[in-house]
Short mmCIF file of C-alpha atoms in Angstrom, two decimals:
data_model
loop_
_atom_site.label_atom_id
_atom_site.label_comp_id
_atom_site.label_asym_id
_atom_site.label_seq_id
_atom_site.Cartn_x
_atom_site.Cartn_y
_atom_site.Cartn_z
CA MET A 1 -23.96 -11.14 26.07
CA THR A 2 -25.21 -7.56 26.49
CA LEU A 3 -25.59 -5.28 23.46
CA HIS A 4 -25.19 -1.53 23.86
CA LEU A 5 -26.28 0.68 20.99
CA TYR A 6 -24.76 4.17 20.91
CA ALA A 7 -27.01 6.13 18.61
CA HIS A 8 -29.37 9.02 18.04
CA ARG A 9 -32.89 8.83 16.64
CA LEU A 10 -32.23 11.71 14.20
CA SER A 11 -29.41 9.72 12.56
CA GLN A 12 -30.54 7.55 9.62
CA PRO A 13 -27.98 4.74 10.11
CA SER A 14 -28.63 4.77 13.88
CA ARG A 15 -32.31 4.16 13.23
CA ALA A 16 -31.54 1.34 10.77
CA ALA A 17 -29.45 -0.46 13.40
CA GLU A 18 -32.04 0.06 16.15
CA ILE A 19 -34.98 -1.04 13.97
CA LEU A 20 -33.05 -4.20 13.09
CA LEU A 21 -32.37 -4.98 16.77
CA ARG A 22 -36.13 -4.79 17.36
CA GLU A 23 -37.03 -6.73 14.21
CA LEU A 24 -34.63 -9.49 15.29
CA ASP A 25 -36.07 -9.41 18.82
CA MET A 26 -32.62 -8.82 20.36
CA PRO A 27 -32.61 -6.91 23.69
CA TYR A 28 -30.27 -3.94 23.83
CA SER A 29 -29.47 -1.01 26.01
CA TRP A 30 -29.71 2.31 24.22
CA HIS A 31 -27.34 5.24 24.77
CA GLU A 32 -28.11 8.58 23.13
CA VAL A 33 -25.07 10.35 21.68
CA ASP A 34 -25.56 14.04 20.91
CA PHE A 35 -23.72 13.88 17.57
CA ALA A 36 -25.11 17.22 16.39
CA ASN A 37 -23.26 18.96 19.22
CA GLY A 38 -20.01 17.04 18.73
CA GLU A 39 -20.30 14.32 21.36
CA THR A 40 -18.80 11.67 19.02
CA ARG A 41 -15.53 13.61 19.15
CA GLU A 42 -15.32 13.62 22.94
CA PRO A 43 -12.69 11.31 24.48
CA TRP A 44 -15.21 9.10 26.30
CA PHE A 45 -16.72 8.22 22.90
CA ALA A 46 -13.75 8.42 20.51
CA ASP A 47 -11.38 6.53 22.82
CA GLU A 48 -13.74 4.04 24.42
CA VAL A 49 -16.63 3.47 22.04
CA ASN A 50 -15.77 4.15 18.39
CA ALA A 51 -12.44 5.50 17.12
CA LEU A 52 -14.18 6.42 13.85
CA LYS A 53 -16.14 9.04 15.85
CA THR A 54 -19.44 8.10 14.23
CA ILE A 55 -22.75 6.64 15.27
CA PRO A 56 -24.18 4.09 15.43
CA ALA A 57 -21.70 1.97 17.34
CA LEU A 58 -22.49 -1.38 18.89
CA VAL A 59 -20.61 -2.44 22.02
CA ILE A 60 -20.77 -6.13 22.88
CA GLU A 61 -20.19 -7.11 26.50
CA ASP A 62 -19.55 -10.79 26.94
CA GLU A 63 -20.06 -11.45 30.63
CA SER A 64 -19.18 -15.13 30.26
CA THR A 65 -15.48 -14.43 29.65
CA GLY A 66 -14.99 -12.06 32.57
CA ASN A 67 -12.93 -10.01 30.12
CA PRO A 68 -13.47 -6.34 30.90
CA THR A 69 -12.59 -5.31 27.33
CA ALA A 70 -15.81 -5.12 25.37
CA THR A 71 -15.82 -5.33 21.58
CA SER A 72 -17.05 -2.37 19.58
CA ILE A 73 -18.36 -2.26 16.01
CA GLY A 74 -18.70 0.94 13.99
CA GLU A 75 -20.50 1.64 10.69
CA SER A 76 -24.19 0.72 10.51
CA HIS A 77 -23.72 -1.81 7.71
CA ALA A 78 -21.13 -3.72 9.74
CA VAL A 79 -23.37 -3.55 12.83
CA MET A 80 -26.37 -4.85 10.87
CA ARG A 81 -24.44 -7.70 9.24
CA TYR A 82 -23.06 -8.70 12.66
CA LEU A 83 -26.52 -8.71 14.23
CA CYS A 84 -27.88 -10.94 11.47
CA ARG A 85 -24.99 -13.36 11.98
CA VAL A 86 -25.48 -13.75 15.75
CA ALA A 87 -29.25 -13.32 16.16
CA PRO A 88 -30.74 -16.24 18.12
CA ASP A 89 -33.66 -16.58 15.66
CA ARG A 90 -31.65 -17.83 12.67
CA GLU A 91 -34.64 -18.12 10.35
CA LEU A 92 -35.73 -14.54 11.03
CA ALA A 93 -32.17 -13.26 10.57
CA SER A 94 -31.84 -15.05 7.22
CA ARG A 95 -34.81 -13.10 5.88
CA TRP A 96 -32.97 -9.85 6.51
CA TYR A 97 -29.59 -11.13 5.37
CA PRO A 98 -29.82 -14.38 3.42
CA THR A 99 -27.26 -17.12 3.93
CA GLU A 100 -27.20 -18.48 0.36
CA ALA A 101 -24.47 -16.76 -1.68
CA LEU A 102 -26.52 -15.93 -4.78
CA GLN A 103 -29.43 -14.58 -2.71
CA LEU A 104 -27.06 -12.53 -0.62
CA ALA A 105 -25.18 -10.96 -3.53
CA PRO A 106 -27.92 -8.47 -4.57
CA VAL A 107 -28.39 -7.41 -0.93
CA ASP A 108 -24.66 -6.65 -0.74
CA THR A 109 -24.83 -4.89 -4.11
CA TRP A 110 -27.58 -2.49 -3.05
CA MET A 111 -25.96 -1.87 0.34
CA ALA A 112 -22.70 -0.90 -1.38
CA TRP A 113 -24.57 1.18 -3.97
CA HIS A 114 -26.31 3.09 -1.19
CA HIS A 115 -23.14 4.89 -0.04
CA ASN A 116 -22.35 6.82 -3.21
CA ASN A 117 -25.83 7.04 -4.69
CA VAL A 118 -28.19 7.86 -1.82
CA ARG A 119 -26.12 8.63 1.27
CA ALA A 120 -23.90 10.92 -0.83
CA TYR A 121 -26.98 13.02 -1.64
CA ASP A 122 -28.06 13.27 2.01
CA MET A 123 -30.05 16.51 2.10
CA PHE A 124 -30.83 16.60 5.79
CA HIS A 125 -27.77 18.49 6.99
CA ASP A 126 -28.52 21.27 4.54
CA ILE A 127 -32.22 21.19 5.39
CA MET A 128 -31.35 21.71 9.07
CA ASN A 129 -28.96 24.49 8.13
CA LEU A 130 -31.64 26.16 6.03
CA HIS A 131 -34.18 25.72 8.83
CA LEU A 132 -31.95 27.38 11.44
CA THR A 133 -30.66 30.37 9.49
CA LEU A 134 -31.95 33.75 8.30
CA PRO A 135 -34.71 33.96 5.66
CA MET A 136 -32.36 35.58 3.13
CA LEU A 137 -29.92 32.69 3.52
CA LYS A 138 -32.71 30.12 3.30
CA TYR A 139 -33.29 31.12 -0.34
CA GLU A 140 -29.58 30.91 -1.06
CA LEU A 141 -29.21 27.50 0.56
CA GLN A 142 -32.17 26.08 -1.35
CA ALA A 143 -30.56 27.16 -4.64
CA SER A 144 -26.90 26.48 -3.88
CA ALA A 145 -26.92 23.49 -1.53
CA LEU A 146 -30.21 21.64 -1.81
CA LYS A 147 -30.92 21.80 -5.53
CA PRO A 148 -27.73 19.93 -6.60
CA LEU A 149 -28.44 17.20 -4.02
CA GLN A 150 -32.05 16.91 -5.24
CA GLU A 151 -30.86 16.53 -8.82
CA GLY A 152 -28.29 13.89 -7.87
CA LEU A 153 -30.85 12.00 -5.85
CA CYS A 154 -33.32 12.05 -8.75
CA GLY A 155 -30.96 9.89 -10.81
CA SER A 156 -30.66 7.38 -7.98
CA LEU A 157 -34.43 7.37 -7.38
CA ALA A 158 -34.89 6.50 -11.07
CA THR A 159 -32.53 3.54 -10.64
CA LEU A 160 -34.40 2.38 -7.53
CA ASP A 161 -37.77 2.84 -9.25
CA ALA A 162 -36.69 0.69 -12.20
CA GLN A 163 -35.43 -2.01 -9.84
CA LEU A 164 -38.64 -2.01 -7.77
CA ALA A 165 -40.79 -2.06 -10.92
CA GLN A 166 -39.31 -5.47 -11.79
CA HIS A 167 -40.92 -6.99 -8.72
CA ALA A 168 -44.14 -5.02 -8.65
CA ALA A 169 -46.37 -7.89 -7.47
CA GLY A 170 -46.73 -8.57 -3.74
CA GLU A 171 -44.87 -6.76 -1.00
CA PRO A 172 -42.38 -4.46 -2.71
CA THR A 173 -38.76 -5.32 -1.86
CA LEU A 174 -35.58 -4.24 -3.57
CA CYS A 175 -34.21 -7.72 -4.19
CA GLY A 176 -37.56 -9.25 -5.12
CA GLY A 177 -37.96 -11.62 -2.19
CA PRO A 178 -41.06 -11.88 0.01
CA HIS A 179 -39.36 -10.10 2.96
CA PRO A 180 -37.32 -6.87 3.11
CA THR A 181 -33.57 -7.22 3.56
CA LEU A 182 -30.83 -5.04 5.03
CA ALA A 183 -30.73 -3.28 1.64
CA ASP A 184 -34.36 -2.18 2.03
CA LEU A 185 -33.82 -1.12 5.63
CA THR A 186 -30.69 0.95 5.03
CA LEU A 187 -32.13 2.74 2.00
CA ALA A 188 -35.55 3.27 3.54
CA CYS A 189 -34.12 4.88 6.69
CA GLU A 190 -32.11 7.26 4.53
CA LEU A 191 -35.01 8.25 2.26
CA TYR A 192 -37.65 8.40 4.99
CA GLN A 193 -35.74 11.25 6.64
CA ILE A 194 -36.68 13.64 3.83
CA VAL A 195 -40.19 12.24 3.47
CA ALA A 196 -40.63 13.20 7.13
CA VAL A 197 -39.86 16.79 6.16
CA GLY A 198 -42.60 16.67 3.54
CA TYR A 199 -40.88 15.82 0.27
CA ARG A 200 -42.97 13.56 -1.93
CA PHE A 201 -41.58 11.05 -4.44
CA THR A 202 -44.48 11.59 -6.83
CA GLY A 203 -42.30 11.00 -9.90
CA PHE A 204 -41.12 7.65 -8.54
CA ALA A 205 -44.30 5.72 -7.77
CA HIS A 206 -42.62 2.40 -7.00
CA VAL A 207 -40.19 4.04 -4.58
CA ALA A 208 -43.06 5.89 -2.87
CA ALA A 209 -45.12 2.69 -2.46
CA TRP A 210 -42.13 0.67 -1.22
CA LEU A 211 -41.12 3.35 1.29
CA ASP A 212 -44.68 3.66 2.52
CA HIS A 213 -44.75 -0.11 3.02
CA MET A 214 -41.46 -0.07 4.96
CA ALA A 215 -42.55 2.87 7.11
CA ARG A 216 -45.71 1.04 8.20
CA ARG A 217 -43.71 -1.70 9.89
CA PRO A 218 -44.31 -1.15 13.64
CA HIS A 219 -40.63 -1.05 14.68
CA PHE A 220 -39.77 1.30 11.81
CA SER A 221 -42.64 3.55 12.83
CA ASP A 222 -41.76 3.52 16.54
CA VAL A 223 -38.08 4.33 16.06
CA SER A 224 -38.95 7.08 13.54
CA GLN A 225 -41.14 9.15 15.89
CA GLU A 226 -38.45 11.74 16.63
CA ILE A 227 -37.60 12.26 12.97
CA VAL A 228 -41.31 12.64 12.13
CA GLU A 229 -41.58 15.33 14.83
CA GLN A 230 -38.43 17.08 13.66
CA GLY A 231 -39.63 16.90 10.06
CA ARG A 232 -43.00 18.40 10.98
CA GLU A 233 -41.34 21.32 12.77
CA ILE A 234 -39.13 22.03 9.76
CA ARG A 235 -42.09 21.80 7.37
CA GLU A 236 -44.29 24.12 9.43
CA GLN A 237 -41.59 26.73 9.96
CA SER A 238 -39.41 26.50 6.84
CA GLY A 239 -41.45 24.48 4.33
CA ALA A 240 -42.13 27.49 2.10
CA TYR A 241 -38.42 27.70 1.32
CA LEU A 242 -38.17 24.04 0.31
CA ASP A 243 -39.29 22.68 -3.04
CA LEU A 244 -41.33 19.98 -1.30
CA ASP A 245 -43.74 19.19 -4.13
CA GLY A 246 -41.51 19.84 -7.12
CA ALA A 247 -38.17 18.33 -6.17
CA PHE A 248 -39.02 14.71 -6.96
CA SER A 249 -42.05 15.02 -9.21
CA MET B 1 -19.65 -22.59 -13.28
CA THR B 2 -17.89 -19.99 -15.43
CA LEU B 3 -17.04 -16.57 -14.03
CA HIS B 4 -16.88 -13.55 -16.35
CA LEU B 5 -15.35 -10.38 -14.98
CA TYR B 6 -16.31 -7.16 -16.80
CA ALA B 7 -13.70 -4.66 -15.75
CA HIS B 8 -10.89 -2.29 -16.65
CA ARG B 9 -7.40 -2.26 -15.21
CA LEU B 10 -7.51 1.53 -14.64
CA SER B 11 -10.53 1.13 -12.33
CA GLN B 12 -9.62 0.66 -8.65
CA PRO B 13 -12.60 -1.57 -7.72
CA SER B 14 -12.10 -3.59 -10.92
CA ARG B 15 -8.53 -4.34 -9.89
CA ALA B 16 -9.61 -5.32 -6.37
CA ALA B 17 -12.07 -7.87 -7.78
CA GLU B 18 -9.55 -9.25 -10.28
CA ILE B 19 -6.74 -9.49 -7.71
CA LEU B 20 -9.08 -11.41 -5.41
CA LEU B 21 -10.03 -13.87 -8.19
CA ARG B 22 -6.31 -14.60 -8.63
CA GLU B 23 -5.59 -14.73 -4.88
CA LEU B 24 -8.43 -17.24 -4.48
CA ASP B 25 -7.14 -19.22 -7.47
CA MET B 26 -10.52 -18.99 -9.23
CA PRO B 27 -10.35 -19.13 -13.07
CA TYR B 28 -12.23 -16.33 -14.84
CA SER B 29 -12.67 -14.89 -18.27
CA TRP B 30 -11.85 -11.19 -18.45
CA HIS B 31 -13.77 -8.65 -20.53
CA GLU B 32 -12.44 -5.13 -20.83
CA VAL B 33 -15.11 -2.41 -20.64
CA ASP B 34 -14.02 1.02 -21.86
CA PHE B 35 -15.72 2.91 -19.02
CA ALA B 36 -13.78 6.12 -19.68
CA ASN B 37 -15.46 6.39 -23.08
CA GLY B 38 -18.93 5.53 -21.81
CA GLU B 39 -19.18 1.82 -22.63
CA THR B 40 -20.97 1.05 -19.33
CA ARG B 41 -23.88 3.12 -20.60
CA GLU B 42 -24.26 1.18 -23.85
CA PRO B 43 -27.28 -1.13 -24.08
CA TRP B 44 -25.22 -4.35 -24.37
CA PHE B 45 -23.72 -3.55 -20.95
CA ALA B 46 -26.52 -1.68 -19.14
CA ASP B 47 -29.25 -4.11 -20.26
CA GLU B 48 -27.36 -7.40 -20.23
CA VAL B 49 -24.50 -7.09 -17.75
CA ASN B 50 -25.11 -4.50 -15.04
CA ALA B 51 -28.11 -2.17 -14.79
CA LEU B 52 -26.13 0.03 -12.40
CA LYS B 53 -23.86 0.88 -15.38
CA THR B 54 -20.68 0.43 -13.37
CA ILE B 55 -17.67 -1.85 -13.36
CA PRO B 56 -16.65 -4.29 -12.10
CA ALA B 57 -19.51 -6.68 -12.74
CA LEU B 58 -19.32 -10.43 -12.30
CA VAL B 59 -21.45 -12.67 -14.50
CA ILE B 60 -21.91 -16.23 -13.30
CA GLU B 61 -22.78 -18.86 -15.88
CA ASP B 62 -23.99 -22.08 -14.37
CA GLU B 63 -23.74 -24.66 -17.16
CA SER B 64 -25.16 -27.41 -14.95
CA THR B 65 -28.67 -25.97 -14.97
CA GLY B 66 -28.92 -25.43 -18.71
CA ASN B 67 -30.52 -22.11 -17.81
CA PRO B 68 -29.44 -19.52 -20.36
CA THR B 69 -30.01 -16.63 -17.92
CA ALA B 70 -26.72 -15.93 -16.17
CA THR B 71 -26.62 -14.13 -12.82
CA SER B 72 -24.86 -10.80 -12.62
CA ILE B 73 -23.41 -9.05 -9.56
CA GLY B 74 -22.48 -5.35 -9.49
CA GLU B 75 -20.46 -3.33 -6.96
CA SER B 76 -16.96 -4.59 -6.14
CA HIS B 77 -17.70 -5.19 -2.46
CA ALA B 78 -20.62 -7.45 -3.33
CA VAL B 79 -18.52 -9.25 -5.95
CA MET B 80 -15.68 -9.80 -3.48
CA ARG B 81 -17.95 -11.05 -0.71
CA TYR B 82 -19.61 -13.45 -3.17
CA LEU B 83 -16.25 -14.80 -4.34
CA CYS B 84 -15.15 -15.47 -0.76
CA ARG B 85 -18.40 -17.30 -0.08
CA VAL B 86 -18.13 -19.66 -3.07
CA ALA B 87 -14.35 -20.10 -3.48
CA PRO B 88 -13.42 -23.79 -3.57
CA ASP B 89 -10.50 -23.25 -1.17
CA ARG B 90 -12.53 -22.45 1.96
CA GLU B 91 -9.52 -21.93 4.21
CA LEU B 92 -7.93 -19.45 1.82
CA ALA B 93 -11.23 -17.58 1.39
CA SER B 94 -11.69 -17.31 5.17
CA ARG B 95 -8.39 -15.43 5.44
CA TRP B 96 -9.74 -12.74 3.12
CA TYR B 97 -13.24 -12.69 4.61
CA PRO B 98 -13.42 -14.47 7.98
CA THR B 99 -16.40 -16.65 8.84
CA GLU B 100 -16.51 -15.93 12.59
CA ALA B 101 -18.85 -12.99 13.33
CA LEU B 102 -16.55 -11.01 15.63
CA GLN B 103 -13.57 -11.39 13.28
CA LEU B 104 -15.69 -10.41 10.33
CA ALA B 105 -17.16 -7.27 11.92
CA PRO B 106 -14.03 -5.07 11.64
CA VAL B 107 -13.58 -6.13 8.00
CA ASP B 108 -17.15 -5.02 7.29
CA THR B 109 -16.55 -1.81 9.25
CA TRP B 110 -13.52 -0.77 7.23
CA MET B 111 -15.17 -1.76 3.95
CA ALA B 112 -18.17 0.46 4.77
CA TRP B 113 -15.90 3.27 6.00
CA HIS B 114 -14.01 3.16 2.70
CA HIS B 115 -16.92 4.58 0.66
CA ASN B 116 -17.24 7.96 2.35
CA ASN B 117 -13.71 8.38 3.64
CA VAL B 118 -11.40 7.21 0.86
CA ARG B 119 -13.45 6.57 -2.28
CA ALA B 120 -15.19 9.94 -1.75
CA TYR B 121 -11.80 11.65 -2.03
CA ASP B 122 -10.85 9.80 -5.22
CA MET B 123 -8.41 12.18 -6.90
CA PHE B 124 -7.78 10.22 -10.06
CA HIS B 125 -10.58 11.66 -12.19
CA ASP B 126 -9.31 15.15 -11.50
CA ILE B 127 -5.69 14.08 -12.02
CA MET B 128 -6.63 12.73 -15.48
CA ASN B 129 -8.53 15.93 -16.23
CA LEU B 130 -5.54 18.03 -15.17
CA HIS B 131 -3.24 15.82 -17.23
CA LEU B 132 -5.27 16.20 -20.42
CA THR B 133 -6.02 19.94 -20.36
CA LEU B 134 -4.17 23.22 -21.06
CA PRO B 135 -1.30 24.33 -18.76
CA MET B 136 -3.26 27.35 -17.53
CA LEU B 137 -6.14 25.10 -16.49
CA LYS B 138 -3.76 22.62 -14.85
CA TYR B 139 -2.87 25.25 -12.24
CA GLU B 140 -6.55 26.01 -11.67
CA LEU B 141 -7.50 22.37 -11.31
CA GLN B 142 -4.71 21.70 -8.81
CA ALA B 143 -5.99 24.56 -6.63
CA SER B 144 -9.75 24.16 -7.08
CA ALA B 145 -10.30 20.43 -7.54
CA LEU B 146 -7.30 18.50 -6.21
CA LYS B 147 -6.41 20.45 -3.08
CA PRO B 148 -9.79 19.94 -1.33
CA LEU B 149 -9.63 16.19 -2.08
CA GLN B 150 -6.05 16.01 -0.73
CA GLU B 151 -7.13 17.72 2.47
CA GLY B 152 -10.11 15.43 2.91
CA LEU B 153 -7.96 12.38 2.27
CA CYS B 154 -5.38 13.55 4.84
CA GLY B 155 -7.95 13.16 7.61
CA SER B 156 -8.75 9.63 6.48
CA LEU B 157 -5.06 8.73 6.14
CA ALA B 158 -4.57 9.84 9.76
CA THR B 159 -7.38 7.48 10.83
CA LEU B 160 -5.85 4.61 8.85
CA ASP B 161 -2.38 5.37 10.21
CA ALA B 162 -3.63 5.26 13.81
CA GLN B 163 -5.40 1.96 13.13
CA LEU B 164 -2.32 0.39 11.51
CA ALA B 165 -0.07 1.67 14.32
CA GLN B 166 -2.01 -0.52 16.76
CA HIS B 167 -0.81 -3.65 14.98
CA ALA B 168 2.69 -2.53 14.02
CA ALA B 169 4.41 -5.88 14.64
CA GLY B 170 4.51 -8.45 11.83
CA GLU B 171 2.82 -8.06 8.45
CA PRO B 172 0.78 -4.87 8.61
CA THR B 173 -2.95 -5.47 8.18
CA LEU B 174 -5.85 -3.20 8.93
CA CYS B 175 -7.72 -5.58 11.21
CA GLY B 176 -4.60 -6.90 12.95
CA GLY B 177 -4.71 -10.49 11.70
CA PRO B 178 -1.79 -12.29 10.08
CA HIS B 179 -3.32 -12.10 6.57
CA PRO B 180 -4.84 -9.14 4.68
CA THR B 181 -8.62 -9.09 4.30
CA LEU B 182 -11.06 -7.59 1.80
CA ALA B 183 -10.73 -4.34 3.78
CA ASP B 184 -6.99 -4.18 3.04
CA LEU B 185 -7.52 -5.06 -0.61
CA THR B 186 -10.27 -2.56 -1.31
CA LEU B 187 -8.45 0.33 0.41
CA ALA B 188 -5.05 -0.56 -1.03
CA CYS B 189 -6.37 -0.61 -4.62
CA GLU B 190 -7.89 2.84 -4.09
CA LEU B 191 -4.78 4.40 -2.54
CA TYR B 192 -2.28 2.69 -4.83
CA GLN B 193 -3.80 4.54 -7.79
CA ILE B 194 -2.37 7.87 -6.60
CA VAL B 195 0.89 6.32 -5.41
CA ALA B 196 1.31 5.17 -9.02
CA VAL B 197 1.13 8.82 -10.08
CA GLY B 198 3.96 9.64 -7.66
CA TYR B 199 2.25 10.89 -4.50
CA ARG B 200 4.07 9.80 -1.36
CA PHE B 201 2.42 9.20 2.02
CA THR B 202 5.47 10.46 3.91
CA GLY B 203 3.36 11.89 6.74
CA PHE B 204 1.64 8.55 7.26
CA ALA B 205 4.44 6.03 7.72
CA HIS B 206 2.25 3.09 8.73
CA VAL B 207 -0.01 3.59 5.71
CA ALA B 208 3.04 3.81 3.42
CA ALA B 209 4.56 0.60 4.81
CA TRP B 210 1.25 -1.28 4.68
CA LEU B 211 0.55 -0.17 1.10
CA ASP B 212 4.07 -1.11 0.02
CA HIS B 213 3.51 -4.54 1.55
CA MET B 214 0.20 -5.01 -0.25
CA ALA B 215 1.64 -3.82 -3.57
CA ARG B 216 4.41 -6.40 -3.42
CA ARG B 217 1.96 -9.30 -3.51
CA PRO B 218 2.48 -10.86 -6.97
CA HIS B 219 -1.18 -10.74 -8.08
CA PHE B 220 -1.55 -7.15 -6.89
CA SER B 221 1.58 -6.22 -8.80
CA ASP B 222 0.56 -8.04 -12.01
CA VAL B 223 -2.95 -6.54 -12.16
CA SER B 224 -1.55 -3.06 -11.40
CA GLN B 225 0.82 -2.84 -14.38
CA GLU B 226 -1.47 -0.63 -16.48
CA ILE B 227 -2.06 1.82 -13.65
CA VAL B 228 1.68 2.00 -12.96
CA GLU B 229 2.26 2.84 -16.65
CA GLN B 230 -0.54 5.40 -16.69
CA GLY B 231 0.78 6.93 -13.48
CA ARG B 232 4.30 7.20 -14.90
CA GLU B 233 3.01 8.98 -18.02
CA ILE B 234 1.07 11.49 -15.90
CA ARG B 235 4.06 12.07 -13.61
CA GLU B 236 6.51 12.62 -16.49
CA GLN B 237 4.22 14.96 -18.41
CA SER B 238 2.17 16.72 -15.71
CA GLY B 239 3.98 16.01 -12.43
CA ALA B 240 5.20 19.59 -12.05
CA TYR B 241 1.59 20.74 -11.65
CA LEU B 242 0.83 18.20 -8.91
CA ASP B 243 1.88 18.62 -5.29
CA LEU B 244 3.40 15.13 -5.30
CA ASP B 245 5.78 15.56 -2.36
CA GLY B 246 3.81 18.00 -0.24
CA ALA B 247 0.24 16.76 -0.43
CA PHE B 248 0.56 13.98 2.17
CA SER B 249 3.70 14.97 4.04
#
């Protein structure tokens, strides 16, 4: 079985899937898809890789069957659940996605919550837009586009902070266990993107400590190099237009 | 083990969870939560039932342990996955949420896709708002609030229609199997809410046929009575302000 990951290192869900492949010690071949310039809409991708026209997508080639039709999985959460179900190291996989129903339920809860409470306030598109446009428009975008997302995200950060405060002893994890789960990974990849730009979660100390802990994992750190570089460039060139210190204080 | 479902029949994800409990033949006690008037924010709910302040929430009382602390699960997708994992009828549960990794992957994909492609275009809040306000504002809300959601939803309906067209023979299901899965249930409950108002998916024939098929399941029909009544009231009193025939043609 050969795993092909179609992804980009500036895409939060792409990074989550790739970090998990490394954490589970599953070999994969990596294919960069230039989503920012519309490559997910090109026929070779939309027709052959992922009809949803999104990354990441995992293509599974099963050489043993001799069947030329490979199976493709879209949506990072589906990719990550699949990987945990087929990973050769079952014990390691069960740390990321438990097998016992009551342990698994909170992981599923926070993964579902992520979509409308963190992903929905994704600031990065607007940050890139602000970064690339005229100075006059940078001020407008900060006020009109970024501020409402910051305010929405603040409510969700408060919810996360309260959850993490319940399990403040030991390694901080969202569901309270000794090891991070898919819920930690998916949320951390999303939030780390704006930390890379220079935003600080000073008003949400438990979130800041948890994210710092996640980001120090070697695979997380390795796969995040490009976003750290991109974030630094934005901060150095456009940071004065962003409310980096005040947004989440 | 006693299952308590905290829900409301006018909430799409609440109905999905309740329909699944009935489909899986799992007894439950039902508690109505008046979410429209803010009951999910009251301390009895937010502190004791679901800290995320949303419905549905499933509370599991395990009498065998004598432990007075019940376990609570929020987010309908997490509730539904949990129910499929613990349902006594394992064969029935595996039709809704398969156990084999490659069969399960597309179900997870469409469940994840749902959040940002169908749920994100939820028109019902704005339909209720339009219904309850002054005639002058009804026109404004149709143009400013509903039309952008309709247009967004059209793109997602096209994606669903193309997916359903691939498996046009036999009972229509999203993932092509002979039995609907959690992906069908979660999407059908969301889309049926606006069909109840009187919108018709005439431009998306496969979606219309699939949804009609889902809605004819007895448990789906029984749990949807309140939304059908609410939809009829809106249609009779405010239908002239809504683009019922043209929106999805």
